[in-house]
XYZ file of N, CA and C in Angstrom:
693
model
N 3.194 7.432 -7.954
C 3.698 7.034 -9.267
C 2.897 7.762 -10.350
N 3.777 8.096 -11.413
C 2.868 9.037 -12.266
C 2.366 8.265 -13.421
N 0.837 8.358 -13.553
C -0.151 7.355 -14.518
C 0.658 7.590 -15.812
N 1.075 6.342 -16.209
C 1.608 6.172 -17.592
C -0.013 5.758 -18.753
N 0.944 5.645 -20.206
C -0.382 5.184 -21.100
C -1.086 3.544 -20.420
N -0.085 2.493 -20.244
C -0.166 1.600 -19.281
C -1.558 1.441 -18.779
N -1.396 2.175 -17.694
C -2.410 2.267 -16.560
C -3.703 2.670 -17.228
N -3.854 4.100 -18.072
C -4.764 3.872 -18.397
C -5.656 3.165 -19.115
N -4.917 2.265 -20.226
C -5.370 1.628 -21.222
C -6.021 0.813 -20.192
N -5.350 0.083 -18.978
C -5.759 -1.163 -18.493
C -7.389 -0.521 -17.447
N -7.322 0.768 -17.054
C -8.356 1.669 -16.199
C -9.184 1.095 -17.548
N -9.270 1.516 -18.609
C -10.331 1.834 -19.736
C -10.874 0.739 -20.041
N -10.310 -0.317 -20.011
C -10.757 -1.236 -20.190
C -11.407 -2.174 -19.059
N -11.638 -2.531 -18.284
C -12.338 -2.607 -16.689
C -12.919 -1.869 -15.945
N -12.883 -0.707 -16.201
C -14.298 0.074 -16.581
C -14.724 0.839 -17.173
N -16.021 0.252 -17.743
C -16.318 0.784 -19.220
C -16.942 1.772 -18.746
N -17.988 2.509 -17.309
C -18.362 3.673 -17.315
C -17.075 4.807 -17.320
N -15.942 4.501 -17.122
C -14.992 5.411 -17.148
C -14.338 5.761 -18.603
N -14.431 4.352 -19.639
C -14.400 4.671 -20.944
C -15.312 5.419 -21.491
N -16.584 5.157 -20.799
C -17.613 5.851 -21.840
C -17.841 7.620 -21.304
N -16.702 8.164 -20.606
C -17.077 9.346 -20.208
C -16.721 10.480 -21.350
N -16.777 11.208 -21.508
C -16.793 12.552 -22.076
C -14.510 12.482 -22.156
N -14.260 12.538 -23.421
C -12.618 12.693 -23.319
C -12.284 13.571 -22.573
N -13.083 15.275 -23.134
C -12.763 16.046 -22.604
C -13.610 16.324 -20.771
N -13.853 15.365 -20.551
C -14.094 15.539 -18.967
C -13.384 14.436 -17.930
N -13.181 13.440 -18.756
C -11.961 12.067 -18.083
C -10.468 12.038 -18.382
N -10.031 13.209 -19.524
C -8.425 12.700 -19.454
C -7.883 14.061 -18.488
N -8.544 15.164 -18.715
C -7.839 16.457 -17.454
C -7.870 15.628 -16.005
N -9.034 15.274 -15.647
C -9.212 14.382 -14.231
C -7.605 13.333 -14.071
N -7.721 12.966 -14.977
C -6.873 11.581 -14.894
C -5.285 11.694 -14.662
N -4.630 13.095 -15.417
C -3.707 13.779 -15.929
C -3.883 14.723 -14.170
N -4.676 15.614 -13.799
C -4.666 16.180 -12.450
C -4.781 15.482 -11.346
N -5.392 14.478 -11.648
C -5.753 14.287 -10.493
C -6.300 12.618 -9.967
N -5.620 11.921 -10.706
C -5.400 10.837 -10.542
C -3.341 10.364 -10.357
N -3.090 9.222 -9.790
C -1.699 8.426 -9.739
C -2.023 7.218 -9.436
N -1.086 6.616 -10.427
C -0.836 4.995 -9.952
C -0.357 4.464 -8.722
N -0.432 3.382 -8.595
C 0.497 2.808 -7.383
C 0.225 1.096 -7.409
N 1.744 0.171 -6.907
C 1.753 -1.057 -6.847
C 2.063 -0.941 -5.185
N 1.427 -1.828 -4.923
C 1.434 -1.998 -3.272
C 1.459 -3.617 -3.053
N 2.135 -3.740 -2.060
C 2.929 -5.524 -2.091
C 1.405 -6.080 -1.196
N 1.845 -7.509 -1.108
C 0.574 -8.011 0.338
C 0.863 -7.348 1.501
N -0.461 -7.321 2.083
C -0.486 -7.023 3.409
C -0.537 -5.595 3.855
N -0.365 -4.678 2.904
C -0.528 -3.176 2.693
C -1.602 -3.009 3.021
N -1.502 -2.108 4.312
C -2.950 -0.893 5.007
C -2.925 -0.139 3.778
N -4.070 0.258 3.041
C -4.513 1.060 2.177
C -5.447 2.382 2.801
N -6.058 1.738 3.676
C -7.041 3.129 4.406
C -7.786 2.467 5.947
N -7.641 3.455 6.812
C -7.453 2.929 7.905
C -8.948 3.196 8.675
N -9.711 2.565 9.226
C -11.334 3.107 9.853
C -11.004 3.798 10.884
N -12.175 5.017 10.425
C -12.204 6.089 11.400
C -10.968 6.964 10.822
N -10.358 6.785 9.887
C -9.488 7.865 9.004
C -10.153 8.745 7.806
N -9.660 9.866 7.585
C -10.429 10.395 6.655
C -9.894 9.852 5.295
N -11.047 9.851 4.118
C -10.588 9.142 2.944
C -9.718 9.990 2.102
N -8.742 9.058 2.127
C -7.786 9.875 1.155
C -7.705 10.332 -0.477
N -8.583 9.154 -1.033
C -8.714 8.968 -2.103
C -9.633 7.989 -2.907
N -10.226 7.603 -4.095
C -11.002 6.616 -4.200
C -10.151 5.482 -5.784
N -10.055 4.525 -4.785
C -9.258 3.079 -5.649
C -9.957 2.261 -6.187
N -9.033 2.707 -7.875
C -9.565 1.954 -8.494
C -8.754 0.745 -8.926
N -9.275 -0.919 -8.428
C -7.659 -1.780 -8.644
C -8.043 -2.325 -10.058
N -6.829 -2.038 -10.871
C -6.225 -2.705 -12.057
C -5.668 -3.991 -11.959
N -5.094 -4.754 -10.956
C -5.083 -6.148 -10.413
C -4.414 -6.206 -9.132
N -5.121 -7.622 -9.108
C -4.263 -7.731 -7.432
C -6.467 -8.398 -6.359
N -6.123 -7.793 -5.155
C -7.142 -7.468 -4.353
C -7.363 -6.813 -3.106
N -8.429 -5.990 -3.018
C -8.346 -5.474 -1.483
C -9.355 -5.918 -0.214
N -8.553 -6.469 0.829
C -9.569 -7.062 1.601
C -10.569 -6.131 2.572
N -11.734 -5.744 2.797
C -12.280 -4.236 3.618
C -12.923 -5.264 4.414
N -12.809 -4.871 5.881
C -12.990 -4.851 6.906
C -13.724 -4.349 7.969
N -13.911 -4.387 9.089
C -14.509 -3.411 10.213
C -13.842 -4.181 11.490
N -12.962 -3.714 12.239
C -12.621 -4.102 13.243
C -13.262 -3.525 14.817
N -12.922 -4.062 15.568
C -13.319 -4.100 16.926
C -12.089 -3.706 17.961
N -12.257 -3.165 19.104
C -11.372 -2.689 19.940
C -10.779 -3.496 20.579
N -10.758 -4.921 20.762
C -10.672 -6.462 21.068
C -9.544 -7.014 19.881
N -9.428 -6.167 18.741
C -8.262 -6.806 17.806
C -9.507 -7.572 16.720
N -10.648 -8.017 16.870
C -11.075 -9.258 15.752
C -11.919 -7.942 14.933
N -12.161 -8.640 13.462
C -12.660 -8.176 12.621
C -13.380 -8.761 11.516
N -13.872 -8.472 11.417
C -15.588 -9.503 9.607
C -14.735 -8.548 8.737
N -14.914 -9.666 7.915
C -14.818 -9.035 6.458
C -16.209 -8.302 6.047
N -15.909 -7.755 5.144
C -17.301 -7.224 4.372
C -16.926 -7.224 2.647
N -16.380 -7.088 2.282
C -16.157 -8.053 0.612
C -14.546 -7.542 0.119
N -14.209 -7.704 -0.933
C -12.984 -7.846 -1.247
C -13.388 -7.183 -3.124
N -12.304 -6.033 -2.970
C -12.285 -5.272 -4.140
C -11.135 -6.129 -5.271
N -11.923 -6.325 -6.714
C -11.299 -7.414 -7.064
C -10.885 -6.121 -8.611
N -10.093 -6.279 -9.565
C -10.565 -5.651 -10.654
C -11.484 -5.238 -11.300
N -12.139 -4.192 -11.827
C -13.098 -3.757 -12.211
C -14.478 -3.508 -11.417
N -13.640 -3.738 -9.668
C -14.594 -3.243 -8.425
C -14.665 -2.128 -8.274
N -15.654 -1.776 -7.544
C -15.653 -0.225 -6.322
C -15.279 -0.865 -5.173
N -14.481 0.379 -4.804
C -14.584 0.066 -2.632
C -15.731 1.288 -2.538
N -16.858 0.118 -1.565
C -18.307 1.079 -1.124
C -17.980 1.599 0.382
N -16.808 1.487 0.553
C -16.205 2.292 2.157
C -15.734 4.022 1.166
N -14.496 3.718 0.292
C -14.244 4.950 0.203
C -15.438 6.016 -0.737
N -16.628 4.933 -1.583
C -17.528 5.941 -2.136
C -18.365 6.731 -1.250
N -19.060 5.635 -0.065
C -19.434 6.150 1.078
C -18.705 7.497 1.714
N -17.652 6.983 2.018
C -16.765 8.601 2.615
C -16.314 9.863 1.722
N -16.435 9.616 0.274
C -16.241 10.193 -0.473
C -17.690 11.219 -0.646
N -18.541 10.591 -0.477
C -20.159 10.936 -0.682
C -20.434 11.822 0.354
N -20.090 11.549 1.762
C -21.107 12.150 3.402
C -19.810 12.622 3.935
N -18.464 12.590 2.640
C -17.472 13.879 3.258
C -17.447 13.723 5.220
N -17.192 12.215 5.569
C -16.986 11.835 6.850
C -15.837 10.844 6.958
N -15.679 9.912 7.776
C -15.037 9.035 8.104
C -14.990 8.052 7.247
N -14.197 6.930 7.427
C -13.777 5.565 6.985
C -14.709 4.925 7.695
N -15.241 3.742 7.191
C -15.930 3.076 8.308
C -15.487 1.847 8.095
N -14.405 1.413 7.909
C -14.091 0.560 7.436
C -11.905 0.459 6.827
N -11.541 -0.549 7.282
C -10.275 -0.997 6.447
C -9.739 -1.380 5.673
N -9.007 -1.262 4.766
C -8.748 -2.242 3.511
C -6.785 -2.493 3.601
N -7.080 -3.157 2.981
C -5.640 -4.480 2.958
C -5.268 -5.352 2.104
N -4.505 -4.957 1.561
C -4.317 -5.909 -0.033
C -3.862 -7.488 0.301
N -4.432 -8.401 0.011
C -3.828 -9.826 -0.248
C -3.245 -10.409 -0.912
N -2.753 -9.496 -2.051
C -1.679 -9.793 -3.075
C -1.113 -8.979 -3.564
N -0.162 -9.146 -4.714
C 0.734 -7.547 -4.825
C -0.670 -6.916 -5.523
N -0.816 -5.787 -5.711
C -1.978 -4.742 -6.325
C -1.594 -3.515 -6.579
N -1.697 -3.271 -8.293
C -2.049 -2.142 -8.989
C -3.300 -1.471 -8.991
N -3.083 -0.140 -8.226
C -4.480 0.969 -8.542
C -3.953 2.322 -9.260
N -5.076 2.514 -9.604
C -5.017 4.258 -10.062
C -5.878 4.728 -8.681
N -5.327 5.272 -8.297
C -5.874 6.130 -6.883
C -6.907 7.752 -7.877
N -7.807 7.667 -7.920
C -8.196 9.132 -7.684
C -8.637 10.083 -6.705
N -8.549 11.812 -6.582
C -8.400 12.083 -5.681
C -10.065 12.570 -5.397
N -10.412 13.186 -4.478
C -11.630 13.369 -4.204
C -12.140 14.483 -5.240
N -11.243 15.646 -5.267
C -12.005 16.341 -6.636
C -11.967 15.659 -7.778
N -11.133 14.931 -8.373
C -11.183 14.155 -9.531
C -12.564 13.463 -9.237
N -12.821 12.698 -8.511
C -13.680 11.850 -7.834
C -15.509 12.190 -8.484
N -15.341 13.814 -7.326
C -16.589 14.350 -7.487
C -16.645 15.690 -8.866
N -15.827 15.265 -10.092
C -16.009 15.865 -11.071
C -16.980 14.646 -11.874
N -16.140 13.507 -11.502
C -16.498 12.301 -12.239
C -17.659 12.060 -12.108
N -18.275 12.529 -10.917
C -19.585 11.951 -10.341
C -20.611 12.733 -10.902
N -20.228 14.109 -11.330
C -21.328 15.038 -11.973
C -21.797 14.565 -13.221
N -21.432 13.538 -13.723
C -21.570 13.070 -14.800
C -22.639 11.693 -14.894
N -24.059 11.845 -15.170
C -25.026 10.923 -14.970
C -24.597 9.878 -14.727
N -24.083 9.251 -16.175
C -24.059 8.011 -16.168
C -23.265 7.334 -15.554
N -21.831 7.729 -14.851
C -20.544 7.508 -13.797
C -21.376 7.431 -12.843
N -22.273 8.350 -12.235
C -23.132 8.410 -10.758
C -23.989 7.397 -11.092
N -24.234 6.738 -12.065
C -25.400 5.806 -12.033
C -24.686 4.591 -11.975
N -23.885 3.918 -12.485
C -22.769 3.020 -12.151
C -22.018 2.608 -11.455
N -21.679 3.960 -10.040
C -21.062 3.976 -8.949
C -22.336 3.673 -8.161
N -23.718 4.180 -8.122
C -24.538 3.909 -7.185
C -24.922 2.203 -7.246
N -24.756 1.654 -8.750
C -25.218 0.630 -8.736
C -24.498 -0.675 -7.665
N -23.451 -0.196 -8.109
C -21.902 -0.948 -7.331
C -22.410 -0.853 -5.905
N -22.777 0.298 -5.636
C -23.069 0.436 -4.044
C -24.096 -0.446 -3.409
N -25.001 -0.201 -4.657
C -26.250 -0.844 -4.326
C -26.305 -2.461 -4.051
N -25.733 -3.465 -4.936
C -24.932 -4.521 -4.855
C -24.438 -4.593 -3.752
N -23.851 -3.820 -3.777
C -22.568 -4.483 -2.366
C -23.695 -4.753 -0.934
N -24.364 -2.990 -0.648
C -24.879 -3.229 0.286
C -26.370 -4.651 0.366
N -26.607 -5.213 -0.795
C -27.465 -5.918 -0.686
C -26.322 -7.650 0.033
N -25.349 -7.528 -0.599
C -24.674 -8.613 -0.101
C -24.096 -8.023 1.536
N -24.170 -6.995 2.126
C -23.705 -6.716 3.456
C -25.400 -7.024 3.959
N -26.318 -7.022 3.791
C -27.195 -7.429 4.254
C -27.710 -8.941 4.216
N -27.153 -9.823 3.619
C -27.327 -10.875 3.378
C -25.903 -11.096 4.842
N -24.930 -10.886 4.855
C -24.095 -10.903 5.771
C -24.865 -10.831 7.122
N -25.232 -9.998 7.320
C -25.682 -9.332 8.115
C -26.214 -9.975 8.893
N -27.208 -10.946 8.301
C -28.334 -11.800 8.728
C -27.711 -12.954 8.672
N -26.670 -13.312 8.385
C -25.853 -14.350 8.712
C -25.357 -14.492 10.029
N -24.345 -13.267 10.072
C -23.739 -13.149 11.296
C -24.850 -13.335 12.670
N -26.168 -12.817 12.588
C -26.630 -12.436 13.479
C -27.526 -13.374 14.162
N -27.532 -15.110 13.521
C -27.801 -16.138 12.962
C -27.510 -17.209 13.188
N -26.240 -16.834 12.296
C -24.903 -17.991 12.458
C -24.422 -18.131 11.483
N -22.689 -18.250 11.739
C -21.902 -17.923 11.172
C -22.296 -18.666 9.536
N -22.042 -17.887 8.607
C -21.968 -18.398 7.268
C -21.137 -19.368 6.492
N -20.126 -19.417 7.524
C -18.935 -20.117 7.129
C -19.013 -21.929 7.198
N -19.410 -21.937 8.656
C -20.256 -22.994 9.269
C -21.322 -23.326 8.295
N -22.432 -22.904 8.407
C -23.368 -23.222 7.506
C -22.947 -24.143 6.021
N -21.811 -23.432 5.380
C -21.541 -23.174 4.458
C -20.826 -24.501 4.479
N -19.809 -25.031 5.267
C -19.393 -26.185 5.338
C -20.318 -27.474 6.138
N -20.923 -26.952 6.717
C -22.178 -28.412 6.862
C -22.797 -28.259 5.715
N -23.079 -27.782 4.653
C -23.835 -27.966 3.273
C -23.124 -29.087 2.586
N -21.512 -28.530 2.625
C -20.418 -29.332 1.784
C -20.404 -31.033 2.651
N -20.383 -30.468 3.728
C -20.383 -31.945 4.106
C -21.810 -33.260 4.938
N -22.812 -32.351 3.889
C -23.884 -33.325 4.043
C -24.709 -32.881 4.985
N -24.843 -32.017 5.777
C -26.143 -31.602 6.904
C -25.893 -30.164 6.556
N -26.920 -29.417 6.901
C -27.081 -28.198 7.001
C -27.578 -28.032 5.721
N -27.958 -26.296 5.429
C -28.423 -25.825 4.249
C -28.268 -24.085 4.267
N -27.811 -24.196 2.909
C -27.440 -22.432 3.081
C -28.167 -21.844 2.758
N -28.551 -20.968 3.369
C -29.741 -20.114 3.012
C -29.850 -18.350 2.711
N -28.494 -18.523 2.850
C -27.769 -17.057 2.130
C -27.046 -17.422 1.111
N -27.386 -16.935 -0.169
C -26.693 -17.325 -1.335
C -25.505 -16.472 -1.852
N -26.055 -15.188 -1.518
C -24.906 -13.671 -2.143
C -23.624 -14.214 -2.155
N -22.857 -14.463 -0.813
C -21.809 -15.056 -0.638
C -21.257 -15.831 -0.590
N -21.972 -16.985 -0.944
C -21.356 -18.603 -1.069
C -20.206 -18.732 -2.109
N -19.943 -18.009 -3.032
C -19.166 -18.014 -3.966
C -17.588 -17.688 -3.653
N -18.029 -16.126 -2.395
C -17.258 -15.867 -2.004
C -16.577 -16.056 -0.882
N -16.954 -17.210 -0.118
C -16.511 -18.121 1.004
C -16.012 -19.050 0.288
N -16.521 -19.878 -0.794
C -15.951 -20.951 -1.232
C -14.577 -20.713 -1.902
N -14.505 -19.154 -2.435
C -12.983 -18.816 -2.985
C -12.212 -18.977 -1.549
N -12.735 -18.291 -0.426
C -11.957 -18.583 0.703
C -11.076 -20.109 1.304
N -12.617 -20.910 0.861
C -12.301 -22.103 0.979
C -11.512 -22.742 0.339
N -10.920 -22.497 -0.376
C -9.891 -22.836 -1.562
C -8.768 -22.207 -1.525
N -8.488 -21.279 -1.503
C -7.243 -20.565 -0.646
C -7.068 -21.043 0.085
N -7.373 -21.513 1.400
C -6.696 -22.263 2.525
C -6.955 -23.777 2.222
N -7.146 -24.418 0.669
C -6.842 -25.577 0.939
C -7.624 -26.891 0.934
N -8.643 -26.084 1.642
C -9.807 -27.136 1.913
C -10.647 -27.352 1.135
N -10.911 -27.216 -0.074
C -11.707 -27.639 -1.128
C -11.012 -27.233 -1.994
N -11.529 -27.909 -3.295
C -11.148 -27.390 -5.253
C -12.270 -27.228 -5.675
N -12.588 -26.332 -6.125
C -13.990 -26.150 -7.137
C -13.757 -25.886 -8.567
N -14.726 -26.319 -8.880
C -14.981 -26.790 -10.631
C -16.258 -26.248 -10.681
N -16.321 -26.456 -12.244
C -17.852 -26.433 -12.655
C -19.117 -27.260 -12.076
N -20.003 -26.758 -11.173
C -21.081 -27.681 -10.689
C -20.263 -28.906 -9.761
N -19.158 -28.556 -9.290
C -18.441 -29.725 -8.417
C -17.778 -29.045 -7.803
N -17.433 -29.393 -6.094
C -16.602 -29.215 -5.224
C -15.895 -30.691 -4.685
N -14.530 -30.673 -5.039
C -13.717 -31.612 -4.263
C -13.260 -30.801 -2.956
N -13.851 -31.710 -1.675
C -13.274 -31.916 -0.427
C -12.207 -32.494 -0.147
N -11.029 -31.444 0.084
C -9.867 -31.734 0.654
C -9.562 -31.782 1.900
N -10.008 -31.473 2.799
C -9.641 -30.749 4.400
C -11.094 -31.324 5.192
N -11.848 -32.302 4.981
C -12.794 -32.591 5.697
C -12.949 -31.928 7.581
N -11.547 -32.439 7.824
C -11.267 -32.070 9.185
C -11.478 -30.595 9.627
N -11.257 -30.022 8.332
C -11.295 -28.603 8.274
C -12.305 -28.013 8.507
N -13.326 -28.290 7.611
C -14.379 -27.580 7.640
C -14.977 -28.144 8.616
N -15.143 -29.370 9.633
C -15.553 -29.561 10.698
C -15.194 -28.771 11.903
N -14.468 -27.733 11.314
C -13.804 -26.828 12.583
C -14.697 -25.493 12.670
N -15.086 -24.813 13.990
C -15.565 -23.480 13.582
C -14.804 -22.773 13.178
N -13.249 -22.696 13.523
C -12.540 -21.799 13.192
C -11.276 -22.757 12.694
N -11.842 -23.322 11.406
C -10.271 -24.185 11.107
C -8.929 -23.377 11.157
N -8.055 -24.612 11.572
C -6.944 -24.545 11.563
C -6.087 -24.307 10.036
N -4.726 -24.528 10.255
C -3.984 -24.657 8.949
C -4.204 -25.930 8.663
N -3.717 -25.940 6.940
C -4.033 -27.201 7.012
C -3.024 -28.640 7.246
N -3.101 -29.661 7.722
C -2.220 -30.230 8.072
C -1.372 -31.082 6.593
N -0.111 -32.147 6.821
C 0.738 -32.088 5.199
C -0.047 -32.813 5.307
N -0.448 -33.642 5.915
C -1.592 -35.497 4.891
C -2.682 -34.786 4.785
N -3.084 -34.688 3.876
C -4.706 -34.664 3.453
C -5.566 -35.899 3.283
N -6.715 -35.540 3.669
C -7.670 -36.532 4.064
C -8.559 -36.224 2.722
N -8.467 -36.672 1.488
C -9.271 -36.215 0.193
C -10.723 -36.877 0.176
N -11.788 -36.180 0.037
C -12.852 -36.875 -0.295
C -13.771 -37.157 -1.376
N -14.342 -37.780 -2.086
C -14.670 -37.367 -3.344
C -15.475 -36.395 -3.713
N -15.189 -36.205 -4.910
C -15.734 -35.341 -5.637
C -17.436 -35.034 -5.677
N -18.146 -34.012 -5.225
C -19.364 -33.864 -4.791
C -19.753 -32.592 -5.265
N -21.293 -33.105 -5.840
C -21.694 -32.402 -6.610
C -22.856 -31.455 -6.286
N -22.574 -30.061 -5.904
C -23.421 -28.946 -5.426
C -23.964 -28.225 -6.372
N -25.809 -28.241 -6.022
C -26.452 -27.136 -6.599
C -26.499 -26.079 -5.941
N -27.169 -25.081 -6.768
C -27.383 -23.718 -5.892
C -28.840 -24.218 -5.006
N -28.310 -22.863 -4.229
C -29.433 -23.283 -2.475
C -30.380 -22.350 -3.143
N -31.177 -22.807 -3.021
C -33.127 -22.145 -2.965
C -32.659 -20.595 -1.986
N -33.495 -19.746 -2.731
C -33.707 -18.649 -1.750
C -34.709 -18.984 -0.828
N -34.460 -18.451 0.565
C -35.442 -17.992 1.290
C -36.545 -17.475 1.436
N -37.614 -18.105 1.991
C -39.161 -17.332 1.704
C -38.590 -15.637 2.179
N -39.869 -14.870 1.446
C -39.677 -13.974 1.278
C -40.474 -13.436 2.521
């Protein structure tokens, strides 16, 4: 799809290192070598162990990135939301190698796709390379907080014995972003400084189910943030 004014106004505004670039070094890029695209749910965007096609930037919607296994199962590793990086395609974009990783939209989603020379024009430019590394840097600190979850026990678990009175989380990076999970399927509402338990049954599951039509509601309970871990 060919980038209308649209797209970019909405690019410029969600990210501001891309506003703040040089006119004459961000609108030739954008005009060569950038295109839009709306992609419905459930759309393969880039496949692991494929070469990167391009680097997405989403204007709305979300992308879910992945790492799968030869067995069919797969971990998430975070979800590109507006005004994100995907640190799979900067990675492959960077060491000019593989995908290491999948992505998959969960809702309809608008990107401006740029292409790899657009990409690495953009990148010659300090302050873009300092903004993209930061993103990276982030992410991989929350894949390491993962990391040590998984290797542990599951976060998810954890995460729902907190909600329901035993346990304690002791990875914080992602609690935010399990609990959006948790709410998508149902089983909790979150508020400000409050989580209502909907799905009790649920989160007593390692691998809950759907959720069933009677809900079992519990009250309204009030969560602080978990203490970091000694260092």
């Amino acid at each position: 799809m060919t980038l209308l004014r649209d797209h970019v106004d909405a690019l410029l505004a969600l990210y501001p290192a891309i506003a703040a670039l040089d006119a004459a070094l961000r609108d030739p890029v954008l005009v060569a070598h950038a295109s839009a695209a709306r992609v419905p749910p459930a759309t393969v965007l880039f496949e692991e162990g494929a070469p990167c096609r391009g680097f997405p930037l989403v204007l709305a919607g979300e992308v879910r990135v992945a790492r799968g296994t030869p067995n069919g199962r797969s971990i998430e590793l975070y979800r590109v939301t507006p005004g994100e990086l995907c640190v799979a395609s900067t990675s492959c974009l960077f060491g000019h190698g593989m995908l290491a990783a999948h992505g998959v939209t969960t809702q309809t989603t608008d990107l401006v796709v740029l292409d790899a020379a657009g990409f690495h024009r953009w990148t010659e430019h300090e302050p873009f390379r300092r903004f993209v590394f930061g993103i990276f840097a982030d992410r991989l600190a929350d894949l390491m907080a993962l990391a040590e979850a998984v290797a542990f026990q599951r976060l998810d678990q954890r995460l729902a014995g907190t909600l329901l009175g035993h346990g304690t989380v002791v990875v914080r990076e992602i609690v935010t972003r399990l609990l959006k999970r948790f709410e998508r399927q149902g089983w909790v509402r979150v508020a400000r400084e409050r989580i209502e338990i909907v799905e009790p049954a649920a989160l007593c599951t390692p691998s809950p189910p759907a959720s069933p039509s009677g809900r079992d509601r519990r009250s309204v309970t009030r969560v602080t943030e978990p203490s970091s871990p000694a260092a």
